[in-house]
Structures are given as C-alpha cells and as structure tokens.
C-alpha cells in the first residue's frame, strides 16, 4: 500500500477531537534508495514520535538501569505479586522488603519489554505496524506490547471515553510516549 493511501486510512480512524492536531508524516530519499526514510507522528505541528530525533520531549531509554532508576516511573504492585514473593521467601522477609523485591522484579520485566519495543522503529516498521493496525481489532492493539500499535489505538475514534478512563492503571506500565498519547487523548475529553 502506498504511503498516501496508508496515511489517509490512518487519519480516517483518528478521534474527531484530535483530527487536525495529530498528523502522520513521512520523509524518504528519492535518489538514495538504500537510505531508509523516516515516519513520525506530529502533534500540533511538533514531531512527537520519532525515536531518532534528539529534540523530542519523550524520553527514550538506552539501558535497563535508566528504566530502573527513573523516578517518574510508577509501578503498581498487586496483592498476587506480593503473595508470590512471600511464598518464594517462605515468609522469612519483612513486608516492606517484599514490596521492594516485587517492584524490582516487575521493573526488570518492564525494562526488558520497553527496550525491546523501542529498538526497531524505522519507516519500514512504521508502515508494517500501521498496516497490521488496520487489520487488528482495537482490543488486540491496546493489549499489544508494540508501542506504535498502542499509540494508534489510543488516538483511534473507536476507543470511547469510558474505556480511555478505565485504562489508567495499564498505561502506567507502558512506554512514556504511549503515556503521552494517553494524556493527549484524556485532555480532549
């Protein structure tokens, strides 16, 4: 599918409140066929989603330690996760330490997911993921570990106000760029 047709289809799924504010853009190099172009998402004429852009306001993580040491990252720990750690330690660890252990494990898993999700985002991947989004259901796109699928689903008109408001817990575990688009969508309601 050509870029212009893909762009037109993606924009047809945009939430009416975001129409005109969110744009899909692409650059390519006509005389350098071996050089990949870039696809990115702009909000209010500012490039927001492009991993290689140093001027972006979204934080891109380079290492697992950056994620673990990020004070803005809030990780909710469930009772089941605490019970699992308690069972593994056979009740020999104090309650405060159980929370630290459970949080550390969850951050480690999340760090690996975030790094793997943000590693390969180029024009070809953007186009492939955008085509995949057009064929998937909204539920699959929201639950996916792919950052771009999450973003496209969040700004989709098929996701209603109630569903957006009920997602706040899940969004905390997503990449900062997904959280940005979640906040953007919340601000339009």
CSV table of C-alpha atoms in Angstrom, one decimal, residues 4 9 15 69:
chain,number,residue,atom,x,y,z
A,4,UNK,CA,-0.5,8.4,0.8
A,9,UNK,CA,-6.7,5.4,6.2
A,15,UNK,CA,-10.6,10.7,17.1
A,69,UNK,CA,16.3,4.5,38.2
